[in-house]
């Protein structure tokens, strides 16, 4: 056993800074991108790194690749290419539950080969809901497999964030980077075995409870799930309240209720504007708690009834559910701050979060990723909302996607770029950036939309934490950590070393996500491989794939959070189904690594 080598001052400082940064990210006290920036600043201020090294993350090839890929993904979405593919894949699902699960898992995996997992999941989510509604199965039987499919697909491509980062770690330590073939041959079997597990075992473990977006139920049942009928009230305007505008009556402001509609002279006014003037005999449809509605009896209103509206007053109101997408630009803001009702002409009558329906003061609640909103209003307005970034409308009717010259150009440019990057003819970062520029020049996307497409939070997170890898190498701490792991595991063979790193990465991924896990473990894994004289490319691929094994908790990956609300999943659902999926990936790794990498 080798003696323990004392740590230098720089190494101690690096450990303190890295530990503090990871703690801030796990705790959620501050935003992850801000925590990454603080890590970057601390490494520079303490002189663990030079200022140039501390800021080098922003020019790293991994960051440039992600920027270019974000623009390419957004262009494929904006031109209708991705939605066209999603709709065509949905037509293959048939009417059998097993077939539906297979189709959407495969679809998620295929789209994840060329775009990020969140985008793949978001574009397939409405199609999955629509198909499940048509054939009468709970959405909870489809959405988790879809999420897992996108994660499995991310293991078989170079263009996943963690995979790009691990390839960069190799290059930073003087090794050959990874190629598309490295991941395709290693991750492809993961996709196949993961699919088989879900079809044979996992689907039996999926919950079959009534879901928020149960695709099989008609719109009226949405009212039942959100328990709206017990808070729907018909309130009649008396002479003392007549003549006021809705704003002057201040119903919502004083009672915290929502006026959904007004019946006036046999005409229904949906989502009434504040300047609508109330007249004697008008009937208001109000959503709110009884104690708050009763307050109106002293303000010139008469409560007529509670519960579903009379048939003679039936309104042609569309009910739809809208999911807040991960990394939506308005997360943390309230509906009131967004001026949602005046901007979109729609009313949010309830919010579903973590298995609970909220129906009072919804407009004052800060929005979280994965929140499901029950929205009412005209169908045309629903379709407009579906085009708004950050909102995913689940129950909007399927629309035919038209693909013109821009879509064809986008597909052609993307195919050329991916071919150049996959074959190694052009460096991946240069290919992606050139592809983004070509798409702008071809008129497929404008510069403003291109800038908006870039996930700056992710860019900042990666650029801020990449210097940790640089510091691990420059201070020698990465080599020491690698030697420690080598002494512990290499005696059992190269495969034992890979399994140990794989499991450590999987565990960290459940806590901080695959992007952060790759930034922390990646440099150490490569140093360990070099110290143990094990193929560093094989180790890097195993660690990169482990960053996509985000099956055990919904917080392990944003695509899980995206499915959490619509599927009404619980944390325990992911653990119950995800344990088997994780074990299958581990067993597949044990078989694939010796065959592909000759370990």
Coordinates of C-alpha atoms in Angstrom, one line a residue:
X1 CA 0.0 0.0 0.0
X2 CA 1.4 3.4 -1.1
X3 CA 1.8 6.1 1.6
X4 CA -0.7 8.9 1.6
X5 CA 0.7 11.9 -0.2
X6 CA 0.0 15.2 1.6
X7 CA -2.0 17.8 -0.3
X8 CA -0.6 21.1 -1.4
X9 CA -2.3 24.4 -0.6
X10 CA -3.7 24.7 -4.1
X11 CA -5.2 21.2 -3.9
X12 CA -6.8 21.9 -0.5
X13 CA -8.3 25.1 -1.9
X14 CA -9.6 23.2 -5.0
X15 CA -11.3 20.6 -2.8
X16 CA -12.9 23.3 -0.7
X17 CA -14.1 25.3 -3.7
X18 CA -15.4 22.2 -5.6
X19 CA -17.2 20.8 -2.5
X20 CA -18.8 24.2 -1.8
X21 CA -19.9 24.5 -5.4
X22 CA -21.4 21.0 -5.5
X23 CA -23.2 21.6 -2.1
X24 CA -24.7 24.8 -3.5
X25 CA -26.0 23.0 -6.5
X26 CA -27.4 20.1 -4.6
X27 CA -29.1 22.3 -2.0
X28 CA -30.7 24.6 -4.5
X29 CA -30.0 27.7 -2.4
X30 CA -29.0 29.5 -5.5
X31 CA -29.3 28.9 -9.2
X32 CA -26.9 26.3 -10.6
X33 CA -25.5 28.7 -13.2
X34 CA -24.7 31.3 -10.5
X35 CA -23.1 28.6 -8.4
X36 CA -20.9 27.7 -11.4
X37 CA -19.9 31.3 -11.9
X38 CA -18.9 31.5 -8.2
X39 CA -16.7 28.4 -8.6
X40 CA -15.0 30.0 -11.6
X41 CA -14.4 33.3 -9.8
X42 CA -13.1 31.5 -6.7
X43 CA -10.6 29.4 -8.7
X44 CA -9.2 32.6 -10.2
X45 CA -9.2 34.8 -7.1
X46 CA -7.4 32.1 -5.0
X47 CA -4.8 31.7 -7.8
X48 CA -5.6 28.0 -8.1
X49 CA -5.8 28.9 -11.8
X50 CA -4.6 31.8 -13.8
X51 CA -7.3 34.2 -15.0
X52 CA -6.9 32.9 -18.5
X53 CA -7.4 29.3 -17.3
X54 CA -10.4 30.2 -15.1
X55 CA -12.1 31.8 -18.1
X56 CA -11.1 29.2 -20.6
X57 CA -14.4 27.3 -20.2
X58 CA -16.2 29.9 -22.4
X59 CA -13.9 29.1 -25.3
X60 CA -13.9 25.3 -24.7
X61 CA -14.9 23.2 -27.7
X62 CA -17.6 21.5 -25.6
X63 CA -19.3 24.8 -25.0
X64 CA -19.0 25.8 -28.7
X65 CA -20.5 22.5 -29.7
X66 CA -23.5 22.9 -27.4
X67 CA -24.1 26.4 -28.7
X68 CA -24.1 25.3 -32.3
X69 CA -26.3 22.2 -31.5
X70 CA -28.8 24.4 -29.7
X71 CA -29.3 26.5 -32.8
X72 CA -29.6 23.4 -35.0
X73 CA -32.2 21.8 -32.7
X74 CA -34.2 25.0 -32.6
X75 CA -34.2 25.3 -36.3
X76 CA -35.5 21.8 -36.8
X77 CA -38.3 22.6 -34.4
X78 CA -39.1 26.0 -35.9
X79 CA -39.3 24.7 -39.4
X80 CA -41.7 22.0 -38.4
X81 CA -39.3 19.1 -39.2
X82 CA -39.3 17.6 -35.7
X83 CA -43.1 17.9 -35.3
X84 CA -43.6 16.3 -38.7
X85 CA -41.4 13.4 -37.6
X86 CA -43.3 13.1 -34.3
X87 CA -46.7 13.1 -36.0
X88 CA -45.5 10.4 -38.4
X89 CA -44.1 8.3 -35.6
X90 CA -47.4 8.6 -33.7
X91 CA -49.3 7.1 -36.6
X92 CA -47.2 3.9 -36.1
X93 CA -48.3 3.4 -32.5
X94 CA -51.5 1.4 -33.3
X95 CA -53.9 0.6 -30.5
X96 CA -51.9 -1.8 -28.3
X97 CA -50.3 -0.5 -25.1
X98 CA -47.1 -2.5 -25.6
X99 CA -46.8 -1.2 -29.2
X100 CA -47.4 2.4 -28.0
X101 CA -44.7 2.2 -25.4
X102 CA -42.3 0.7 -27.9
X103 CA -43.0 3.3 -30.6
X104 CA -42.5 6.3 -28.3
X105 CA -39.4 4.9 -26.6
X106 CA -37.8 4.3 -30.0
X107 CA -39.0 7.7 -31.2
X108 CA -37.5 9.4 -28.2
X109 CA -34.2 7.5 -28.7
X110 CA -34.0 8.3 -32.4
X111 CA -34.7 12.0 -31.9
X112 CA -32.1 12.1 -29.1
X113 CA -29.4 11.0 -31.5
X114 CA -29.5 14.5 -33.2
X115 CA -31.1 16.8 -30.6
X116 CA -31.0 17.3 -26.8
X117 CA -33.1 15.0 -24.7
X118 CA -35.4 17.8 -23.4
X119 CA -36.3 19.0 -26.9
X120 CA -37.0 15.4 -28.0
X121 CA -39.2 14.8 -25.0
X122 CA -41.0 18.1 -25.3
X123 CA -41.9 17.6 -29.0
X124 CA -43.1 14.0 -28.4
X125 CA -45.1 14.8 -25.3
X126 CA -48.3 16.2 -27.0
X127 CA -48.2 13.3 -29.5
X128 CA -48.0 10.8 -26.7
X129 CA -50.9 12.3 -24.9
X130 CA -53.0 12.4 -28.1
X131 CA -52.3 8.8 -28.9
X132 CA -53.0 7.6 -25.4
X133 CA -56.3 9.5 -25.4
X134 CA -57.3 7.9 -28.7
X135 CA -56.7 4.3 -27.6
X136 CA -57.9 4.7 -24.0
X137 CA -54.8 4.0 -21.9
X138 CA -53.5 6.1 -19.0
X139 CA -50.8 8.6 -19.9
X140 CA -48.8 7.4 -17.0
X141 CA -48.2 4.2 -19.0
X142 CA -46.5 6.2 -21.8
X143 CA -44.7 9.2 -20.5
X144 CA -42.1 7.6 -18.3
X145 CA -41.1 5.1 -21.1
X146 CA -40.8 8.2 -23.4
X147 CA -38.5 9.9 -20.9
X148 CA -36.4 6.8 -20.5
X149 CA -36.2 6.4 -24.3
X150 CA -34.7 9.9 -24.8
X151 CA -32.1 9.1 -22.0
X152 CA -31.2 5.8 -23.6
X153 CA -30.9 7.4 -27.0
X154 CA -28.5 9.9 -25.5
X155 CA -26.1 7.1 -24.7
X156 CA -25.7 6.2 -28.3
X157 CA -24.7 9.6 -29.7
X158 CA -21.8 12.0 -29.5
X159 CA -24.2 14.9 -29.4
X160 CA -25.3 14.6 -25.7
X161 CA -23.8 17.2 -23.4
X162 CA -22.1 14.8 -21.1
X163 CA -20.7 12.9 -24.0
X164 CA -19.3 16.0 -25.5
X165 CA -17.7 17.0 -22.2
X166 CA -16.0 13.6 -21.7
X167 CA -14.6 13.8 -25.2
X168 CA -13.2 17.2 -24.3
X169 CA -11.7 15.8 -21.1
X170 CA -9.7 13.3 -23.2
X171 CA -8.4 15.9 -25.5
X172 CA -7.4 18.1 -22.5
X173 CA -5.2 15.4 -21.2
X174 CA -3.5 14.7 -24.5
X175 CA -5.7 11.8 -25.6
X176 CA -7.8 11.2 -28.8
X177 CA -11.3 12.4 -28.5
X178 CA -14.4 10.3 -28.9
X179 CA -16.4 9.6 -32.1
X180 CA -20.0 8.9 -33.0
X181 CA -19.0 5.3 -33.6
X182 CA -17.7 4.9 -30.1
X183 CA -21.0 5.8 -28.6
X184 CA -23.1 4.0 -31.2
X185 CA -21.5 0.6 -30.7
X186 CA -21.4 1.0 -26.9
X187 CA -24.7 2.8 -26.3
X188 CA -26.7 1.1 -29.0
X189 CA -27.0 -2.2 -27.0
X190 CA -28.1 -0.1 -24.0
X191 CA -31.1 1.2 -26.1
X192 CA -32.1 -2.3 -27.1
X193 CA -31.8 -3.9 -23.6
X194 CA -33.5 -0.9 -22.1
X195 CA -36.4 -1.2 -24.5
X196 CA -36.7 -4.9 -23.8
X197 CA -36.8 -4.3 -20.0
X198 CA -39.5 -1.8 -20.3
X199 CA -41.7 -3.9 -22.6
X200 CA -41.2 -7.1 -20.6
X201 CA -41.0 -5.9 -17.0
X202 CA -41.0 -2.1 -16.6
X203 CA -44.4 -1.5 -18.1
X204 CA -46.0 -3.8 -15.4
X205 CA -44.5 -1.5 -12.7
X206 CA -45.8 1.7 -14.2
X207 CA -48.6 3.4 -12.3
X208 CA -52.1 3.1 -13.8
X209 CA -53.8 5.7 -11.6
X210 CA -55.9 8.5 -13.0
X211 CA -53.6 11.1 -14.3
X212 CA -53.7 14.9 -14.7
X213 CA -53.7 14.5 -18.5
X214 CA -55.3 11.1 -18.7
X215 CA -55.6 10.8 -22.5
X216 CA -58.6 8.6 -22.4
X217 CA -60.9 11.0 -20.6
X218 CA -63.1 13.6 -22.3
X219 CA -62.7 17.3 -21.4
X220 CA -65.4 17.2 -18.7
X221 CA -63.3 14.7 -16.7
X222 CA -60.6 17.3 -16.5
X223 CA -63.0 19.2 -14.3
X224 CA -63.4 16.1 -12.1
X225 CA -59.6 15.5 -11.8
X226 CA -59.0 19.2 -10.9
X227 CA -62.1 19.1 -8.7
X228 CA -63.5 22.2 -10.3
X229 CA -67.2 21.5 -9.9
X230 CA -67.1 22.0 -6.2
X231 CA -65.7 25.5 -6.8
X232 CA -67.8 26.6 -9.8
X233 CA -70.5 29.1 -8.9
X234 CA -73.2 31.0 -10.8
X235 CA -73.5 34.5 -9.4
X236 CA -76.2 36.9 -10.7
X237 CA -75.9 40.7 -10.9
X238 CA -78.5 42.6 -9.0
X239 CA -79.5 46.3 -9.7
X240 CA -77.1 47.6 -7.0
X241 CA -74.1 46.0 -8.8
X242 CA -75.2 46.8 -12.3
X243 CA -73.5 49.5 -14.3
X244 CA -70.0 48.8 -13.0
X245 CA -67.2 47.4 -15.2
X246 CA -65.6 44.1 -14.2
X247 CA -62.5 46.1 -13.1
X248 CA -64.6 48.4 -11.0
X249 CA -66.4 45.5 -9.3
X250 CA -62.9 44.2 -8.4
X251 CA -64.3 40.7 -7.9
X252 CA -61.0 38.9 -8.4
X253 CA -58.9 41.5 -6.5
X254 CA -61.1 41.4 -3.4
X255 CA -62.0 37.7 -3.3
X256 CA -59.1 35.9 -5.0
X257 CA -61.6 34.2 -7.3
X258 CA -61.7 34.0 -11.1
X259 CA -64.5 35.2 -13.4
X260 CA -64.5 32.6 -16.2
X261 CA -67.4 33.9 -18.3
X262 CA -70.4 36.2 -18.3
X263 CA -73.9 35.3 -19.7
X264 CA -75.4 38.5 -21.1
X265 CA -78.7 38.5 -23.1
X266 CA -78.2 34.8 -24.0
X267 CA -74.7 35.5 -25.2
X268 CA -71.6 34.0 -23.6
X269 CA -68.6 36.3 -23.1
X270 CA -65.6 34.1 -22.5
X271 CA -62.6 35.3 -20.5
X272 CA -64.3 38.7 -20.1
X273 CA -62.0 41.8 -20.3
X274 CA -61.8 44.2 -17.3
X275 CA -63.8 46.9 -19.2
X276 CA -66.9 44.7 -19.7
X277 CA -69.8 46.5 -18.1
X278 CA -72.1 44.4 -15.9
X279 CA -75.9 44.6 -16.4
X280 CA -78.8 43.6 -14.2
X281 CA -79.6 39.9 -14.7
X282 CA -76.1 39.0 -16.0
X283 CA -74.9 35.6 -14.7
X284 CA -71.2 35.3 -13.9
X285 CA -69.4 31.9 -13.9
X286 CA -66.9 32.2 -11.0
X287 CA -64.2 29.8 -9.8
X288 CA -63.3 30.0 -6.1
X289 CA -63.7 28.8 -2.6
X290 CA -67.2 29.1 -1.0
X291 CA -66.1 31.4 1.8
X292 CA -64.7 33.8 -0.8
X293 CA -67.6 33.7 -3.1
X294 CA -70.0 34.3 -0.2
X295 CA -68.3 37.6 0.3
X296 CA -70.0 38.8 -3.0
X297 CA -73.5 38.6 -1.4
X298 CA -72.8 41.9 0.3
X299 CA -71.5 43.6 -2.8
X300 CA -74.7 43.4 -5.0
X301 CA -74.5 39.8 -6.2
X302 CA -76.8 36.8 -5.6
X303 CA -75.4 33.3 -5.6
X304 CA -77.6 31.1 -7.7
X305 CA -76.0 27.7 -7.5
X306 CA -72.8 25.7 -7.0
X307 CA -71.5 22.9 -9.4
X308 CA -71.7 22.3 -13.1
X309 CA -73.5 25.0 -15.1
X310 CA -77.1 24.5 -16.3
X311 CA -77.5 23.0 -19.7
X312 CA -79.1 26.2 -20.9
X313 CA -76.0 28.1 -19.9
X314 CA -73.5 25.6 -21.3
X315 CA -70.5 27.4 -22.7
X316 CA -68.4 26.5 -25.7
X317 CA -65.2 26.7 -23.6
X318 CA -62.2 24.6 -24.5
X319 CA -60.4 23.0 -21.6
X320 CA -56.7 22.1 -22.1
X321 CA -53.7 21.3 -20.0
X322 CA -50.5 23.2 -20.5
X323 CA -47.2 22.1 -19.1
X324 CA -44.4 24.5 -18.1
X325 CA -41.3 23.3 -19.9
X326 CA -37.9 22.8 -18.2
X327 CA -35.8 25.9 -18.6
X328 CA -38.8 28.0 -19.7
X329 CA -37.8 31.7 -19.6
X330 CA -40.6 32.5 -17.2
X331 CA -39.9 29.9 -14.4
X332 CA -40.1 31.6 -11.1
X333 CA -42.6 34.3 -12.3
X334 CA -46.3 34.3 -11.6
X335 CA -49.1 34.3 -14.1
X336 CA -50.0 37.8 -13.0
X337 CA -46.4 39.0 -13.7
X338 CA -46.7 37.4 -17.1
X339 CA -50.1 39.1 -17.7
X340 CA -51.1 35.7 -19.0
X341 CA -54.8 36.4 -19.3
X342 CA -54.5 39.7 -21.2
X343 CA -51.6 38.5 -23.4
X344 CA -53.0 35.1 -24.5
X345 CA -56.8 35.6 -24.0
X346 CA -56.9 32.5 -21.8
X347 CA -57.7 31.9 -18.1
X348 CA -55.8 29.5 -15.9
X349 CA -58.4 27.9 -13.6
X350 CA -56.2 25.4 -11.8
X351 CA -52.6 24.3 -11.3
X352 CA -51.4 20.7 -10.7
X353 CA -48.1 20.3 -8.8
X354 CA -46.7 17.2 -7.1
X355 CA -50.0 15.3 -7.1
X356 CA -52.1 18.2 -5.8
X357 CA -54.6 20.5 -7.5
X358 CA -54.5 24.3 -6.6
X359 CA -57.5 26.3 -7.5
X360 CA -57.2 29.5 -5.4
X361 CA -54.8 32.4 -6.1
X362 CA -53.2 30.4 -8.9
X363 CA -52.2 33.7 -10.5
X364 CA -50.0 34.6 -7.6
X365 CA -48.1 31.3 -7.5
X366 CA -44.5 31.3 -9.0
X367 CA -44.4 28.7 -11.8
X368 CA -42.1 25.7 -11.6
X369 CA -40.8 23.4 -14.3
X370 CA -43.3 20.6 -14.9
X371 CA -46.3 22.4 -13.5
X372 CA -49.5 21.4 -15.3
X373 CA -52.0 24.3 -15.9
X374 CA -55.7 23.8 -16.6
X375 CA -56.5 26.5 -19.1
X376 CA -59.9 27.6 -20.5
X377 CA -60.6 29.7 -23.5
X378 CA -61.2 29.7 -27.3
X379 CA -59.5 26.9 -29.3
X380 CA -57.8 29.4 -31.6
X381 CA -56.1 31.0 -28.6
X382 CA -55.0 27.5 -27.4
X383 CA -53.2 27.0 -30.8
X384 CA -51.5 30.4 -30.4
X385 CA -50.3 29.4 -26.9
X386 CA -48.8 26.2 -28.4
X387 CA -46.4 28.3 -30.4
X388 CA -45.2 30.2 -27.4
X389 CA -41.7 29.0 -26.1
X390 CA -41.9 27.4 -22.7
X391 CA -45.5 26.2 -22.9
X392 CA -46.4 22.7 -24.1
X393 CA -50.1 22.4 -24.9
X394 CA -51.2 18.8 -24.4
X395 CA -54.8 18.7 -25.4
X396 CA -54.6 21.0 -28.5
X397 CA -56.0 19.3 -31.6
X398 CA -53.3 17.8 -33.8
X399 CA -52.6 20.2 -36.7
X400 CA -51.1 19.3 -40.0
X401 CA -47.5 20.4 -40.3
X402 CA -46.5 22.0 -43.5
X403 CA -42.8 21.6 -44.5
X404 CA -41.5 23.9 -47.2
X405 CA -38.2 24.9 -48.6
X406 CA -36.8 26.0 -45.3
X407 CA -37.5 22.6 -43.7
X408 CA -35.8 20.8 -46.6
X409 CA -32.8 23.1 -46.3
X410 CA -32.6 22.6 -42.5
X411 CA -32.6 18.8 -43.0
X412 CA -30.0 19.0 -45.7
X413 CA -27.6 21.3 -43.7
X414 CA -28.1 19.2 -40.5
X415 CA -27.4 16.0 -42.3
X416 CA -24.2 17.4 -43.8
X417 CA -23.0 18.8 -40.4
X418 CA -23.7 15.6 -38.5
X419 CA -21.9 13.6 -41.2
X420 CA -18.8 15.8 -41.1
X421 CA -18.8 15.6 -37.3
X422 CA -19.5 11.9 -37.0
X423 CA -16.8 11.0 -39.5
X424 CA -14.2 13.3 -38.0
X425 CA -13.6 15.2 -41.2
X426 CA -14.3 18.4 -39.4
X427 CA -13.9 19.0 -35.6
X428 CA -17.3 18.7 -33.9
X429 CA -17.3 22.2 -32.5
X430 CA -16.4 23.7 -35.8
X431 CA -19.0 21.6 -37.6
X432 CA -21.8 22.6 -35.2
X433 CA -20.9 26.3 -35.3
X434 CA -20.7 26.2 -39.1
X435 CA -24.0 24.4 -39.3
X436 CA -25.7 27.1 -37.2
X437 CA -24.2 29.8 -39.4
X438 CA -25.3 28.0 -42.5
X439 CA -28.9 27.7 -41.2
X440 CA -29.0 31.5 -40.6
X441 CA -27.6 32.2 -44.0
X442 CA -30.1 29.9 -45.6
X443 CA -33.0 31.8 -44.0
X444 CA -34.1 28.8 -41.9
X445 CA -33.7 30.8 -38.7
X446 CA -32.9 34.5 -38.0
X447 CA -30.1 35.7 -35.7
X448 CA -32.5 36.8 -33.0
X449 CA -34.2 33.4 -32.8
X450 CA -30.7 31.7 -32.9
X451 CA -29.6 33.7 -29.9
X452 CA -32.8 32.9 -28.0
X453 CA -32.4 29.2 -28.9
X454 CA -29.0 29.0 -27.0
X455 CA -29.5 27.6 -23.5
X456 CA -27.4 30.2 -21.8
X457 CA -28.0 28.7 -18.4
X458 CA -26.4 25.4 -19.5
X459 CA -23.6 27.3 -21.3
X460 CA -22.8 29.2 -18.1
X461 CA -23.0 26.1 -16.0
X462 CA -20.6 24.1 -18.1
X463 CA -18.2 27.0 -18.7
X464 CA -18.2 27.8 -15.0
X465 CA -17.5 24.2 -13.9
X466 CA -15.1 23.2 -16.7
X467 CA -12.2 24.9 -14.9
X468 CA -12.5 22.4 -12.1
X469 CA -11.3 19.8 -14.6
X470 CA -8.4 22.1 -15.6
X471 CA -7.5 22.6 -11.9
X472 CA -7.6 18.8 -11.2
X473 CA -5.0 18.3 -13.9
X474 CA -2.8 21.4 -13.3
X475 CA -2.6 20.9 -9.5
X476 CA -2.1 17.1 -9.8
X477 CA -5.1 16.4 -7.6
X478 CA -6.7 14.4 -10.5
X479 CA -3.6 12.2 -10.7
X480 CA -3.7 11.6 -7.0
X481 CA -7.4 10.7 -7.0
X482 CA -6.7 8.5 -10.0
X483 CA -3.9 6.7 -8.2
X484 CA -6.2 6.1 -5.2
X485 CA -8.9 4.6 -7.3
X486 CA -6.3 2.6 -9.2
X487 CA -4.9 1.1 -6.0
X488 CA -8.5 0.2 -4.8
X489 CA -10.0 -1.3 -8.0
X490 CA -7.4 -2.1 -10.6
X491 CA -6.3 -5.3 -8.8
X492 CA -9.7 -6.7 -9.8
X493 CA -9.1 -5.9 -13.5
X494 CA -10.0 -3.0 -15.8
X495 CA -13.7 -3.9 -15.9
X496 CA -13.9 -3.5 -12.1
X497 CA -12.4 0.0 -12.5
X498 CA -15.0 0.9 -15.1
X499 CA -17.8 -0.5 -13.1
X500 CA -16.7 1.5 -10.0
X501 CA -16.6 4.7 -12.0
X502 CA -19.9 3.9 -13.7
X503 CA -21.7 3.4 -10.4
X504 CA -20.1 6.5 -8.8
X505 CA -21.3 8.6 -11.7
X506 CA -24.8 7.1 -11.7
X507 CA -25.1 8.0 -8.0
X508 CA -23.9 11.6 -8.5
X509 CA -26.2 12.0 -11.5
X510 CA -29.3 11.3 -9.4
X511 CA -28.3 14.2 -7.1
X512 CA -26.9 16.9 -9.5
X513 CA -27.7 15.7 -13.0
X514 CA -25.6 14.3 -15.7
X515 CA -24.0 17.6 -16.9
X516 CA -22.6 18.4 -13.5
X517 CA -21.6 14.8 -12.9
X518 CA -19.6 14.7 -16.1
X519 CA -17.8 17.9 -15.2
X520 CA -16.8 16.5 -11.8
X521 CA -16.0 12.9 -12.5
X522 CA -14.8 13.2 -16.1
X523 CA -11.3 14.6 -15.5
X524 CA -10.8 12.2 -12.6
X525 CA -11.9 9.2 -14.6
X526 CA -9.5 10.0 -17.5
X527 CA -6.6 10.5 -15.0
X528 CA -7.5 7.2 -13.3
X529 CA -7.5 5.4 -16.7
X530 CA -4.1 6.8 -17.6
X531 CA -2.7 5.9 -14.1
X532 CA -4.1 2.3 -14.4
X533 CA -3.0 1.9 -18.1
X534 CA -6.6 1.2 -19.0
X535 CA -8.0 2.4 -22.4
X536 CA -9.0 6.0 -21.5
X537 CA -11.5 6.1 -24.3
X538 CA -13.4 3.1 -22.9
X539 CA -13.5 4.7 -19.4
X540 CA -14.7 8.0 -20.9
X541 CA -17.5 6.3 -22.8
X542 CA -18.6 4.3 -19.7
X543 CA -18.7 7.5 -17.5
X544 CA -20.5 9.5 -20.3
X545 CA -23.2 6.8 -20.6
X546 CA -23.5 6.7 -16.8
X547 CA -24.5 10.4 -16.9
X548 CA -27.6 9.4 -18.9
X549 CA -28.6 6.7 -16.4
X550 CA -30.9 9.3 -14.8
X551 CA -33.8 6.8 -14.1
X552 CA -34.0 6.8 -10.3
X553 CA -35.3 10.2 -9.5
X554 CA -37.3 12.9 -11.4
X555 CA -34.7 15.5 -10.5
X556 CA -31.9 13.5 -12.1
X557 CA -32.8 15.0 -15.5
X558 CA -35.1 17.8 -16.8
X559 CA -36.9 15.4 -19.2
X560 CA -38.1 13.5 -16.1
X561 CA -39.4 16.7 -14.5
X562 CA -41.2 17.4 -17.8
X563 CA -43.1 14.2 -17.5
X564 CA -43.7 14.4 -13.8
X565 CA -46.7 16.7 -13.8
X566 CA -48.6 15.5 -16.9
X567 CA -48.2 11.8 -15.8
X568 CA -49.0 12.6 -12.1
X569 CA -45.9 10.6 -11.2
X570 CA -44.5 10.3 -7.7
X571 CA -40.9 10.0 -6.7
X572 CA -41.4 6.4 -5.8
X573 CA -42.6 5.6 -9.3
X574 CA -39.3 6.6 -10.8
X575 CA -37.4 4.6 -8.1
X576 CA -39.6 1.5 -8.6
X577 CA -39.2 1.4 -12.4
X578 CA -35.8 3.0 -12.6
X579 CA -34.0 0.4 -10.4
X580 CA -34.5 -2.3 -12.9
X581 CA -33.6 0.0 -15.8
X582 CA -30.4 0.9 -14.1
X583 CA -29.5 -2.7 -13.4
X584 CA -30.1 -3.6 -17.0
X585 CA -27.8 -0.8 -18.1
X586 CA -25.1 -2.1 -15.7
X587 CA -25.4 -5.7 -16.9
X588 CA -25.3 -4.5 -20.5
X589 CA -22.2 -2.6 -19.7
X590 CA -20.5 -5.7 -18.3
X591 CA -21.2 -7.5 -21.7
X592 CA -20.5 -4.6 -24.1
X593 CA -17.3 -3.1 -22.7
X594 CA -15.2 -6.3 -23.2
X595 CA -16.6 -7.0 -26.6
X596 CA -16.3 -3.4 -28.0
X597 CA -13.2 -2.3 -26.2
X598 CA -11.3 -5.6 -25.8
X599 CA -10.8 -5.1 -22.1

